[in-house]
Structures are given as C-alpha cells and as structure tokens.
Amino acid sequence: MATRPLSAGFQSLVDRRAGFLRRLHLDTPLLGGLLLLCAFGLAVLFSAGDRDLAVVERQLLRLALAFGLMFVLAQVSPDHLRRWSFPLYVLGVLMLLAVLLFGDVGKGAQRWLDLGVVRFQPSELLKLAVPMTVAWVLAARPLPPGLLRVLAVAALILVPVVLIAKQPDLGTAILVAGAGLTVLFIGGLGWRVIAMTAATAGGLAPLLWHHMRDYQRQRVLTFLDPASDPLGSGYHIIQSQIAIGSGGLHGKGWLNGTQSHLEFLPERHTDFIFAVIGEEFGLFGILVLLALYLFIIYRGLVIAVNAPDTYGRLLAGGLSLVFFIYVFVNTGMVTGLLPVVGVPLPLISYGGTSMVTLMAGFGMLMAIQTHRK
Amino acid sequence: MARDSWPVDSRLADRQREQRLVATRAIIAGVLVFAALAMVAVRLARLQVHDHEHFSVLSRDNRVKVQPVPPARGLIYDAKGVVLADNHPSFSLEITIEKVVDLDATIAALAAIIRVDDKDRERFARMKRQRVRFQGVPLRLNLTPEEVARFSLDSYRFPGVEVHAELLRTYPHGELTAHVLGYVGRINEQEMERIDTSDYAGTNFIGKGGVEKAHESLLHGHVGYQQVEVNARGRVLRTLEGKPPVPGRDLHLFLDIEVQRAATRALGDRRGAVVAVDPRTGGVLALVSQPSFDPNPFVEGIAQKDYHALLYSPDKPLYNRAVRGQYPPGSTVKPFVGLAGLVTEVTNARKATYCPGYYRLPGQSHRYRCWRRGGHGSVTLEPALVQSCDVYFYDLAHAIGIERLKPFLGAFGFGARTGIDVAGEMSGLVPSKEWKEQVRKQIWYPGETLIVGIGQGAFLATPLQLAVATASLASRGHFFQPRVARSAKLPGASAAEDLPVVSHQIDVADPHRWDQIIHAMTQVVEGARGTAKGIRSQDYRIAGKTGTAQVFTLGQNQSYNAARIDERMRDHALFIAFAPVDDPRIAVAVIVENGGHGGSTAAPVARLVMDAYLGGSSPMTDSGSVDGD
C-alpha cells in the first residue's frame, strides 16, 4: 500500500507535465516521437558525416530553429490558420512565378528567390499553403465535395505543381501534389473519381514521358536497370543496396559502415542517409526507425480524427500524410523500390529547408490538437 | 418552430456524417501507410536477410570502386590524311584541394622532390579558382619518367596528390589551323553545367572553338568504366572488370592543309581572311584568318602574360575574321544584285542605264556617286558588272526594292549564319525596313536601298558567307551548307560515315540567267577592261568580282586619297572568285583589311589559293595596272 501514493504521485507528475505542455500548446506523444527521431538522426549524421562535429552542430542549429518555429505555430489558433490559407497560397504562387522569372540558378535548376538578406525556396511555402488551401475550400461546404469543387481543388493543386516541376524540381513537385491530394482523399473524394483519375494517369504516362527532361528519363531508365548507368544514378542505387544488404540483421555497428566511410556511397549524409542506417544498424535498427515514423504518422492521424472542426481534420490528415510521403519516397528510392527522386529522409537527412517546413507542419498539428473552445 | 429546428438537426446530422467520413478515410489512409511501410520493411528484409550473404561478399571484396575510363579523343585529318590534331601521352601531377589539409605545406614538400617553378604556381593558382569541386588541379604538367618514379616512392606522404596519365592534344600545324580547328582546354564551371557530367567523368578537356567545339560530341566519344579493388585507404590494388570506353570518332576534313598553307602565305603578315569552298560539295578547302596564334599552349593552360599579349594585341590574333569578321561586302555583292535584277525582270541583258558619275533619286538633290567621277556613260548589265559601275546598281536596287532584294540575297546565305561546323560564327546583316524600325527605331529611306545595292552601309557579310554565296553562284544555284568535316570514323571501323549534307536549289526560273552573270564575272578577270585582269591564268579560266569596303564615309565633296589616310582607316580590299569557269571546283573569298583596292591586293591572294588547289603555276601579270573598284 505504501507504493500507492508513490505511483499516484508519479501519475500526477506526468499529468502535471502533460498539463504544462498542454498549456504551451504542445502535444506530448508527438513531441516525444519527434525528439527521439531527431536524436537518432543526429547520431547517424555524426557517422555519415565522417565524425565531423561541425556538421552535427550545424544540423543542431537548424533543428533548434525548426523546433522554435514549431513552437510558435503551435500557439496560433486554427481559426487564424484557416483565414490565412488562401492569401498564403496566392503569395506562394506569386513567388514561384518570381523564381521562374528572376530566380537564382543553382545546379541547373531555378529554385531560389534572393530576398536580399536570405535566399528562400518558395516551393517550401507551398508544401504548407497547398494543403491549407485545399482544406479551406473543402471545409467551406458539407463533405463529400461535388465534382465541381473537386475540379477547382485540382486546379489549385496543379498550378504550383506545374510551376515547381518547371524549375525543375520533381521531388518537391511530388510532395506538393501529394500534400493537396491527401487532403482531398481525407475529405472524401469519391472512389469512382479516384479510379478514373488513376486510369487516366496510366493512359497519360507516355505523354508525361515525352515531357520529361533527359535526366529525369535517365533516372526512370536507371531505376528499371541500374546496371545501365553504373557511373551516374545507377551507381547510387547499386552502392546503397550493397550498403543496406551488407548490414544484415544487426548491422556493422555505429561508425563502422565500410560502404559509407570508404566513400563508395554518394550523398550519404543527405538523400542516401537511410543506407547508412541500414548498414550500421541492420534490419533491427531500421525497423525501429520505421516504427518511430509510423508512430508519428499514427499520432497525426489520431489528431485529425479528434479535431474539433472539418478544416482542422482535413489539414491535420494532409500534414500527417505528407510526412508519410517523404518517408516512403525516400526509403523506397534508397532500397530500389522507386526511382531516384530528390526527397530527403525527413528530420534525419542533412539540410535545412525541408526540415523547417516539416516542423512548421507539426506545429500546426499541435495547434489543431490543443486549441479547443 | 418545427420548420426552424429541422435544418439545425440536418446540419448536426451533416456534421456527424462528415466526421464519420473523415474518420473512415483517416483509417483507410492509416492502413495504406502501414501497408506501404510494410512493403519497405519486406524489401529491407530481402536485402538484409535473404540477400545478406551476397551483399556481404560484395561489400567485403568491394572495396570495389567504379572508376571512369575516359575515351581517347578522335584525331583530325585533312583531306589527304595529314594529321591536324593529335594526342600524345603525358603525366601530370594533380592535387585534389578538398582532400589536402595544408595546401601550402604540401606544395612546398612536393617542390622538394620535383621541379615546380613560378609559372606552374601561377597556373595552379589560376586553375584552383576555376576548379570543379573534388576534381584534381594540375600542379605540374609533362612530368619526366624520373619525376614520376620519385613521386611514386613518396606518394604515401601526399594524400590527395596523384600522378595522372592522360592524352594531351597537340596541333602539329600550330598557327596554320588555330582558327579553323579551335583547340581543347580544361572544362570550366559553365561548361560543366551544359555537359552530361557522367559521360565526362574522367575527361578533363573539351573543345573550346572551331571544329573542336562544333564536333565535340563526335570527337569526345563515351566514357567507359572499370571496377577497381582498393585498400582501406582507397588506393587501387587491381582492376577487375569494366566496360571499355567508346573512343571519339576521327574526323576527316574537306580542308586541304596545302591550300590552307598557300592561303596563309598569300596573305602574309597582312590582316585578313581567306575562305575556299568546293562548290560541288560545300566542303571548306581552306579557312584562314590572319594573324593567327599557336593553339598548343592553350591546351595546358596558357600563362596569363602570354594570354594578355594575344588578347590586347591591336591586330587581334584571337579573332577569327573568317567566320566572325563582318564587313560591308562592297562591289562583290553586285553579281548577286544583278542576278536579282534578272530574276525579278526589272532588267535584262540589253537594258541600258546612263551613268553620268552620280545618281539622283527622283525629287532629291543628294548625289549618290559612282566610283568613277566622270561616269561610265550608257552601260548594260555586263559592262556594269565588269567595270563595277555603281550608278547602274543604284538604279537596279531602287527598281528591285529592298523587300525583294533581301530575301533573294538570303537564299545565297547573306544575313544568316551558314551553319558551318566551326563554332562562333556571326550572322552578318542584310538591312531591311523591319530591321531598321526594330533595331534603330527609324524609318527606312529609299536611299538606303541604293547603298545595299553596292554592298555598303549597314550591309555586313562574313568572308565565309561571301565564299558560300560565290560557290552557289559557281554551281548555278546548288546551295550547300558549308562544312569543314567530311566524314567521321570510329577507330578500328572499316569505313567512315559521311556527315549529313544540307543543301537547297536556288531557283532563277531561266538557267540562262546564270550564264549571263558568270560570263560577266569571267570578263572581270579575262576581259581587257576587267578590274582583276592582273590575275589571269594560262592554266584555267577564272570568274571573279573585286570589291572595296569603306571603313569610313566620305563627305559629299571629298575625294578618297589613300596616301593621306591613316593606314587603319583605309578601305578593305575584297575579292570573290571561282574556277575553272566551265567546271567550278573551287570558290574563294578574300578580304585584306585596309588593303585598298580588291583587284590589286585581294585578287592575287585568291589566285595563289586556286593555284594551290588546281595545280596552276603560270605567272601573274603586273597587278599595278588594275583600275577601279
């Protein structure tokens, strides 16, 4: 019986902590999952970056910034978000046009807008503005949406996606399209429309092929037969599969991945970091990581179902599923399930822009969960 | 009241239905997410459990790295098989800056075992600024075998420093071929953006001008690769397997180095250009721009001082006058304007124009002067061409009108790039109303059509365009896009593949019209009063036309006095010709900058070029007696 007050005290401490976080508009399970994920990511990065502490420090700085933004956005009531949806979308599209007209060309693609002080990728803004706008349009009338509204939403998605694909940035275009389409799906898009669209898309595939850039075609061809281009993107796929496969069940151990450290694996601290995890932590380690991702997505969907209004439900669902698309496209690419597309492993790959956007999205999720009337 | 509460209930029902809908969809999405991640997990299990042994072996023995094997660049031969661009093996010492901790210390230590002089350091510093990340920058070129051996012994002390064996391009004929062939040099950042970087993995050089640039894709070939086994520190232990590179194709040119040499000698140290074309094929037999430069230092990276000396020389040796130089074609355009007059039926062989020494547009007082102040009297087309009467062509151009003249000249290649396989070509300019309105924002005056008719004013043509137009005249309208390369041959292949030909037929309705123009041009050289009679040959008959391009414009009542004018302000001398008249095998265009009259300076150059190609040797008469434009 003596243990009872102790456990009760512990319980109340947890409750109080939860209450404290709740007052800060933070969602405890989500925050916990994200922190675990980022800690794991930093450890992997230390290894993938050849034990360069400077790389880890820079990533830590970005993470701090991203969590800060998440915290700020968590304080914003979803009502405000809803009101800002469309203006933000218009702003984003205008900036995309500006990028196409006056943007900086980096590595053969126009993605950056130089605002004097900072260089900014407007396509990142659209990753949030598109699901927000689609949710705003769908929530304005009862669900499920009629054909006219579906078409309007499709147009709203297509405009920025085409502009981003023109930059050309296929990875981001896929993510922005995914962000809009998942909201549409959650919003009750009819199964018949889904089937018809899928069929049409299959029919249009040759047309799409015709409009692809040479390097994009090359990637598809390489995906079908990695050995055809062993020096280009095929090399990435071959080497990442060797890295993952040689990791086995238990992995070679942290900092012991030979593939990664002998420079066989290109882009090992950015898009291909998943292969380093596979090599060093093995199947067990990688399943833990996938479970962590699954938990975060699950929590996001729970927030969506429990949200007080339709706008919140749709936005929360969309944001959670975009996060999933990141995970699936990246892991699918590194394991050879999907063609090579420049999508980072969320919150683990080295690099700033996508991380900040993702954490902003989690801030919105937390706002939807914690702002209740 | 009941009617009021009904919609509220309905809205509530709606909201519940909506909530259920979203919840259902979220669950479906969750299941899909789980399924997709399970697919990834299954894939991982396959890689990490099922195929683990396989990949383990690969990874353990792998220490196998894929290395690119660059293809050997294709050689370039002239029409008779003389090598114009060759490769020779060379060893260079390269430093990958990103892999070196203390660069200055490394260079100092290297200098202790191999010779590194100031020129090397200067070049290294320059190339370091332009380098592509993680690509070696050469510190020393052309290492001797002893130096290679000495470095190899100590190589463990120098991580990031490697001896690099490569084929260096050489141009045995140096200055003679610099403008037509261009040269290769190290790939810079801008070129990096344009090329397929995986195909150029291991290739350090790329064509920077001329044929080398225009035929880059043929000459380069395709990269191969080899799998090499490396030790834990990344040093290569042995080569396993690979795919050999596809070597670049050897190019066989139309260009004849002997004709090229004759043209260069004939120009001597005067500034100018010569282009010779075979009217039967469009093949370029010679393409000379003087002065020239030695392309060989550019391959290895020319020293800053030497480069500046070339760049800032007033004679502009780096400037390819043959394809980039744009000059008023002067009277050399008159055969084409004459033909235009016949085709538009504005004139015919018998119609005469009276030349009092000047021409006045109706209702205007401005006098457009003929080069002969006293006038030519009454002239028909042939004497007007032979004596180059300006007034006849003012009148003709005025009657044809610019809207008809410009497209006619365009069919002969004036005013547009010819599409020759020498990089950097300029388009020249045939002015028109639209051009003047768009570019100069001014209206077109009738007088400007007159000036176009005698090839002056805004009218500009490159020596190449003049040669191509002359060749089209010689072949009676069979226009060929000019090309330097005839065929490409894969080393080891039995036969060469001919490169594509682009041609069209210029229609003049009545073939007799060609005869009239060609007959008149023949009289320019063969006739007693021809402006180029000094170059008459006993071996074959020549048709030609002299010309003068004004460098500056005279006032209404000034006269041109060569002796009083600064040498650089003197007129440019021009000459176009083809031979033999009955079976044309060569068409030539010559420009001698500030050379004065076409007949006395430019025409003898053309004759020497034709002699070299057709095998003539008869002496030229004194050219000083030539009179006129």
PDB file of C-alpha atoms in Angstrom, chain A residues 105-108 139 141-145 184-191 194 227-232 235 238-249 252 258-259 262-264 274 277-279 281-284 286-287 290 293-294 297 301 304-307 310 313-314 321 324 327-328 331-332 334-337, chain B residues 11 14-49 51-69 99 134 193 196 198-199 201 223-234 243:
ATOM      1  CA  VAL A 105      20.090  29.202 -60.884  1.00  0.00           C
ATOM      2  CA  GLY A 106      21.728  26.670 -58.634  1.00  0.00           C
ATOM      3  CA  LYS A 107      22.918  23.335 -60.021  1.00  0.00           C
ATOM      4  CA  GLY A 108      20.968  23.788 -63.226  1.00  0.00           C
ATOM      5  CA  ALA A 139     -14.381  22.714 -45.331  1.00  0.00           C
ATOM      6  CA  ARG A 141     -19.276  23.333 -47.730  1.00  0.00           C
ATOM      7  CA  PRO A 142     -20.507  19.965 -46.500  1.00  0.00           C
ATOM      8  CA  LEU A 143     -18.459  16.933 -47.416  1.00  0.00           C
ATOM      9  CA  PRO A 144     -18.040  14.948 -49.604  1.00  0.00           C
ATOM     10  CA  PRO A 145     -17.216  17.539 -52.275  1.00  0.00           C
ATOM     11  CA  LEU A 184      -8.707  15.666 -50.964  1.00  0.00           C
ATOM     12  CA  PHE A 185      -8.624  11.968 -50.105  1.00  0.00           C
ATOM     13  CA  ILE A 186      -9.292  12.544 -46.426  1.00  0.00           C
ATOM     14  CA  GLY A 187     -12.068  14.927 -47.436  1.00  0.00           C
ATOM     15  CA  GLY A 188     -13.973  12.080 -49.039  1.00  0.00           C
ATOM     16  CA  LEU A 189     -13.015  12.199 -52.699  1.00  0.00           C
ATOM     17  CA  GLY A 190     -15.287   9.693 -54.429  1.00  0.00           C
ATOM     18  CA  TRP A 191     -13.836   6.259 -55.146  1.00  0.00           C
ATOM     19  CA  ILE A 194     -10.064   8.116 -57.779  1.00  0.00           C
ATOM     20  CA  ALA A 227      23.454  -1.604 -64.346  1.00  0.00           C
ATOM     21  CA  SER A 228      22.786   0.515 -67.449  1.00  0.00           C
ATOM     22  CA  ASP A 229      24.334   3.589 -65.869  1.00  0.00           C
ATOM     23  CA  PRO A 230      26.875   2.411 -63.311  1.00  0.00           C
ATOM     24  CA  LEU A 231      28.598   5.817 -63.124  1.00  0.00           C
ATOM     25  CA  GLY A 232      25.525   8.012 -62.818  1.00  0.00           C
ATOM     26  CA  TYR A 235      25.793   3.834 -59.089  1.00  0.00           C
ATOM     27  CA  ILE A 238      23.849  -0.219 -56.596  1.00  0.00           C
ATOM     28  CA  GLN A 239      26.004   1.186 -53.811  1.00  0.00           C
ATOM     29  CA  SER A 240      23.104   1.923 -51.479  1.00  0.00           C
ATOM     30  CA  GLN A 241      21.782  -1.610 -51.892  1.00  0.00           C
ATOM     31  CA  ILE A 242      25.192  -3.064 -51.161  1.00  0.00           C
ATOM     32  CA  ALA A 243      25.379  -0.872 -48.054  1.00  0.00           C
ATOM     33  CA  ILE A 244      21.942  -1.901 -46.796  1.00  0.00           C
ATOM     34  CA  GLY A 245      22.278  -5.574 -47.730  1.00  0.00           C
ATOM     35  CA  SER A 246      25.665  -5.961 -46.118  1.00  0.00           C
ATOM     36  CA  GLY A 247      24.277  -4.521 -42.891  1.00  0.00           C
ATOM     37  CA  GLY A 248      22.321  -7.743 -42.256  1.00  0.00           C
ATOM     38  CA  LEU A 249      20.146  -8.225 -39.198  1.00  0.00           C
ATOM     39  CA  LYS A 252      28.045  -3.363 -38.670  1.00  0.00           C
ATOM     40  CA  THR A 258      32.594   0.384 -44.590  1.00  0.00           C
ATOM     41  CA  GLN A 259      30.479   1.306 -47.589  1.00  0.00           C
ATOM     42  CA  LEU A 262      35.236   4.404 -47.865  1.00  0.00           C
ATOM     43  CA  GLU A 263      33.264   6.863 -49.987  1.00  0.00           C
ATOM     44  CA  PHE A 264      31.507   4.209 -52.029  1.00  0.00           C
ATOM     45  CA  PHE A 274      18.904   5.716 -44.979  1.00  0.00           C
ATOM     46  CA  ILE A 277      21.367   3.457 -41.139  1.00  0.00           C
ATOM     47  CA  GLY A 278      20.766   0.135 -42.866  1.00  0.00           C
ATOM     48  CA  GLU A 279      24.461  -0.645 -42.960  1.00  0.00           C
ATOM     49  CA  PHE A 281      22.198  -0.600 -37.509  1.00  0.00           C
ATOM     50  CA  GLY A 282      20.938  -3.541 -39.574  1.00  0.00           C
ATOM     51  CA  LEU A 283      17.350  -4.638 -40.074  1.00  0.00           C
ATOM     52  CA  PHE A 284      16.532  -4.299 -36.353  1.00  0.00           C
ATOM     53  CA  ILE A 286      15.947   0.238 -39.354  1.00  0.00           C
ATOM     54  CA  LEU A 287      12.672  -1.356 -38.199  1.00  0.00           C
ATOM     55  CA  LEU A 290      10.285   2.791 -39.360  1.00  0.00           C
ATOM     56  CA  TYR A 293       7.935   7.102 -38.277  1.00  0.00           C
ATOM     57  CA  LEU A 294       4.782   5.004 -38.156  1.00  0.00           C
ATOM     58  CA  ILE A 297       2.100   9.386 -38.623  1.00  0.00           C
ATOM     59  CA  LEU A 301      -3.995  10.787 -37.936  1.00  0.00           C
ATOM     60  CA  ALA A 304      -7.010  14.525 -37.421  1.00  0.00           C
ATOM     61  CA  VAL A 305      -9.865  12.278 -36.320  1.00  0.00           C
ATOM     62  CA  ASN A 306     -10.250  14.080 -32.987  1.00  0.00           C
ATOM     63  CA  ALA A 307     -10.051  17.605 -34.375  1.00  0.00           C
ATOM     64  CA  THR A 310     -13.597  19.909 -40.552  1.00  0.00           C
ATOM     65  CA  ARG A 313      -9.400  17.430 -39.513  1.00  0.00           C
ATOM     66  CA  LEU A 314      -8.527  17.816 -43.167  1.00  0.00           C
ATOM     67  CA  LEU A 321       0.235  12.008 -44.830  1.00  0.00           C
ATOM     68  CA  PHE A 324       4.449   9.727 -44.801  1.00  0.00           C
ATOM     69  CA  VAL A 327       9.331   8.676 -45.683  1.00  0.00           C
ATOM     70  CA  PHE A 328       8.010   6.376 -48.377  1.00  0.00           C
ATOM     71  CA  THR A 331      13.121   4.839 -48.284  1.00  0.00           C
ATOM     72  CA  GLY A 332      11.608   3.437 -51.473  1.00  0.00           C
ATOM     73  CA  VAL A 334      17.194   4.114 -51.369  1.00  0.00           C
ATOM     74  CA  THR A 335      16.032   0.491 -51.246  1.00  0.00           C
ATOM     75  CA  GLY A 336      15.425   0.413 -55.004  1.00  0.00           C
ATOM     76  CA  LEU A 337      11.616   0.198 -54.858  1.00  0.00           C
TER      77      LEU A 337
ATOM     78  CA  ARG B  11     -26.769  20.426 -40.057  1.00  0.00           C
ATOM     79  CA  ASP B  14     -24.367  16.570 -41.663  1.00  0.00           C
ATOM     80  CA  ARG B  15     -21.597  17.359 -39.254  1.00  0.00           C
ATOM     81  CA  GLN B  16     -21.707  13.891 -37.764  1.00  0.00           C
ATOM     82  CA  ARG B  17     -21.737  12.348 -41.180  1.00  0.00           C
ATOM     83  CA  GLU B  18     -18.750  14.478 -42.128  1.00  0.00           C
ATOM     84  CA  GLN B  19     -16.890  13.439 -39.014  1.00  0.00           C
ATOM     85  CA  ARG B  20     -17.571   9.804 -39.735  1.00  0.00           C
ATOM     86  CA  LEU B  21     -16.453  10.238 -43.340  1.00  0.00           C
ATOM     87  CA  VAL B  22     -13.154  11.839 -42.330  1.00  0.00           C
ATOM     88  CA  ALA B  23     -12.587   9.228 -39.649  1.00  0.00           C
ATOM     89  CA  THR B  24     -13.179   6.414 -42.146  1.00  0.00           C
ATOM     90  CA  ARG B  25     -10.825   7.968 -44.635  1.00  0.00           C
ATOM     91  CA  ALA B  26      -8.168   8.521 -41.962  1.00  0.00           C
ATOM     92  CA  ILE B  27      -8.375   4.855 -41.014  1.00  0.00           C
ATOM     93  CA  ILE B  28      -8.085   3.785 -44.644  1.00  0.00           C
ATOM     94  CA  ALA B  29      -5.095   6.123 -45.019  1.00  0.00           C
ATOM     95  CA  GLY B  30      -3.558   4.625 -41.892  1.00  0.00           C
ATOM     96  CA  VAL B  31      -3.939   1.130 -43.305  1.00  0.00           C
ATOM     97  CA  LEU B  32      -2.349   2.234 -46.591  1.00  0.00           C
ATOM     98  CA  VAL B  33       0.526   3.864 -44.711  1.00  0.00           C
ATOM     99  CA  PHE B  34       1.079   0.678 -42.777  1.00  0.00           C
ATOM    100  CA  ALA B  35       0.962  -1.395 -45.949  1.00  0.00           C
ATOM    101  CA  ALA B  36       3.452   0.863 -47.735  1.00  0.00           C
ATOM    102  CA  LEU B  37       5.907   0.856 -44.850  1.00  0.00           C
ATOM    103  CA  ALA B  38       5.470  -2.913 -44.575  1.00  0.00           C
ATOM    104  CA  MET B  39       6.454  -3.108 -48.230  1.00  0.00           C
ATOM    105  CA  VAL B  40       9.636  -1.181 -47.451  1.00  0.00           C
ATOM    106  CA  ALA B  41      10.242  -3.490 -44.493  1.00  0.00           C
ATOM    107  CA  VAL B  42       9.801  -6.561 -46.696  1.00  0.00           C
ATOM    108  CA  ARG B  43      12.193  -5.085 -49.218  1.00  0.00           C
ATOM    109  CA  LEU B  44      14.681  -4.438 -46.440  1.00  0.00           C
ATOM    110  CA  ALA B  45      14.287  -7.980 -45.135  1.00  0.00           C
ATOM    111  CA  ARG B  46      15.000  -9.235 -48.627  1.00  0.00           C
ATOM    112  CA  LEU B  47      18.151  -7.134 -48.907  1.00  0.00           C
ATOM    113  CA  GLN B  48      19.360  -7.638 -45.368  1.00  0.00           C
ATOM    114  CA  VAL B  49      18.350 -11.221 -44.635  1.00  0.00           C
ATOM    115  CA  ASP B  51      20.456 -11.474 -49.917  1.00  0.00           C
ATOM    116  CA  HIS B  52      22.652 -10.581 -46.984  1.00  0.00           C
ATOM    117  CA  GLU B  53      25.366 -13.092 -47.879  1.00  0.00           C
ATOM    118  CA  HIS B  54      25.503 -11.809 -51.435  1.00  0.00           C
ATOM    119  CA  PHE B  55      25.815  -8.164 -50.424  1.00  0.00           C
ATOM    120  CA  SER B  56      28.194  -9.039 -47.611  1.00  0.00           C
ATOM    121  CA  VAL B  57      30.562 -10.591 -50.090  1.00  0.00           C
ATOM    122  CA  LEU B  58      30.163  -7.634 -52.388  1.00  0.00           C
ATOM    123  CA  SER B  59      30.835  -5.249 -49.555  1.00  0.00           C
ATOM    124  CA  ARG B  60      33.812  -7.136 -48.179  1.00  0.00           C
ATOM    125  CA  ASP B  61      35.510  -7.705 -51.507  1.00  0.00           C
ATOM    126  CA  ASN B  62      34.135  -4.479 -52.667  1.00  0.00           C
ATOM    127  CA  ARG B  63      36.207  -2.461 -51.665  1.00  0.00           C
ATOM    128  CA  VAL B  64      35.412  -2.428 -55.333  1.00  0.00           C
ATOM    129  CA  LYS B  65      35.100   1.027 -56.651  1.00  0.00           C
ATOM    130  CA  VAL B  66      33.859   2.081 -60.030  1.00  0.00           C
ATOM    131  CA  GLN B  67      36.246   4.337 -61.869  1.00  0.00           C
ATOM    132  CA  PRO B  68      35.550   6.127 -65.096  1.00  0.00           C
ATOM    133  CA  VAL B  69      37.803   5.413 -68.050  1.00  0.00           C
ATOM    134  CA  LYS B  99      41.413  16.253 -49.711  1.00  0.00           C
ATOM    135  CA  PHE B 134      36.650  17.294 -55.886  1.00  0.00           C
ATOM    136  CA  GLU B 193      26.501  22.846 -66.452  1.00  0.00           C
ATOM    137  CA  ASP B 196      26.435  15.242 -69.263  1.00  0.00           C
ATOM    138  CA  SER B 198      28.720  11.288 -66.042  1.00  0.00           C
ATOM    139  CA  ASP B 199      29.818  10.975 -69.678  1.00  0.00           C
ATOM    140  CA  ALA B 201      33.718  11.687 -65.722  1.00  0.00           C
ATOM    141  CA  VAL B 223      33.072   7.142 -71.100  1.00  0.00           C
ATOM    142  CA  GLY B 224      33.824   3.578 -70.054  1.00  0.00           C
ATOM    143  CA  TYR B 225      34.367   2.343 -66.533  1.00  0.00           C
ATOM    144  CA  GLN B 226      36.403  -0.151 -64.673  1.00  0.00           C
ATOM    145  CA  GLN B 227      35.855  -1.725 -61.319  1.00  0.00           C
ATOM    146  CA  VAL B 228      38.987  -1.491 -59.258  1.00  0.00           C
ATOM    147  CA  GLU B 229      39.792  -3.031 -55.942  1.00  0.00           C
ATOM    148  CA  VAL B 230      41.015  -0.530 -53.404  1.00  0.00           C
ATOM    149  CA  ASN B 231      42.506  -0.978 -49.960  1.00  0.00           C
ATOM    150  CA  ALA B 232      41.076   0.560 -46.811  1.00  0.00           C
ATOM    151  CA  ARG B 233      42.815   3.848 -47.605  1.00  0.00           C
ATOM    152  CA  GLY B 234      41.365   3.992 -51.072  1.00  0.00           C
ATOM    153  CA  LYS B 243      33.309  -1.621 -69.934  1.00  0.00           C
TER     154      LYS B 243
END
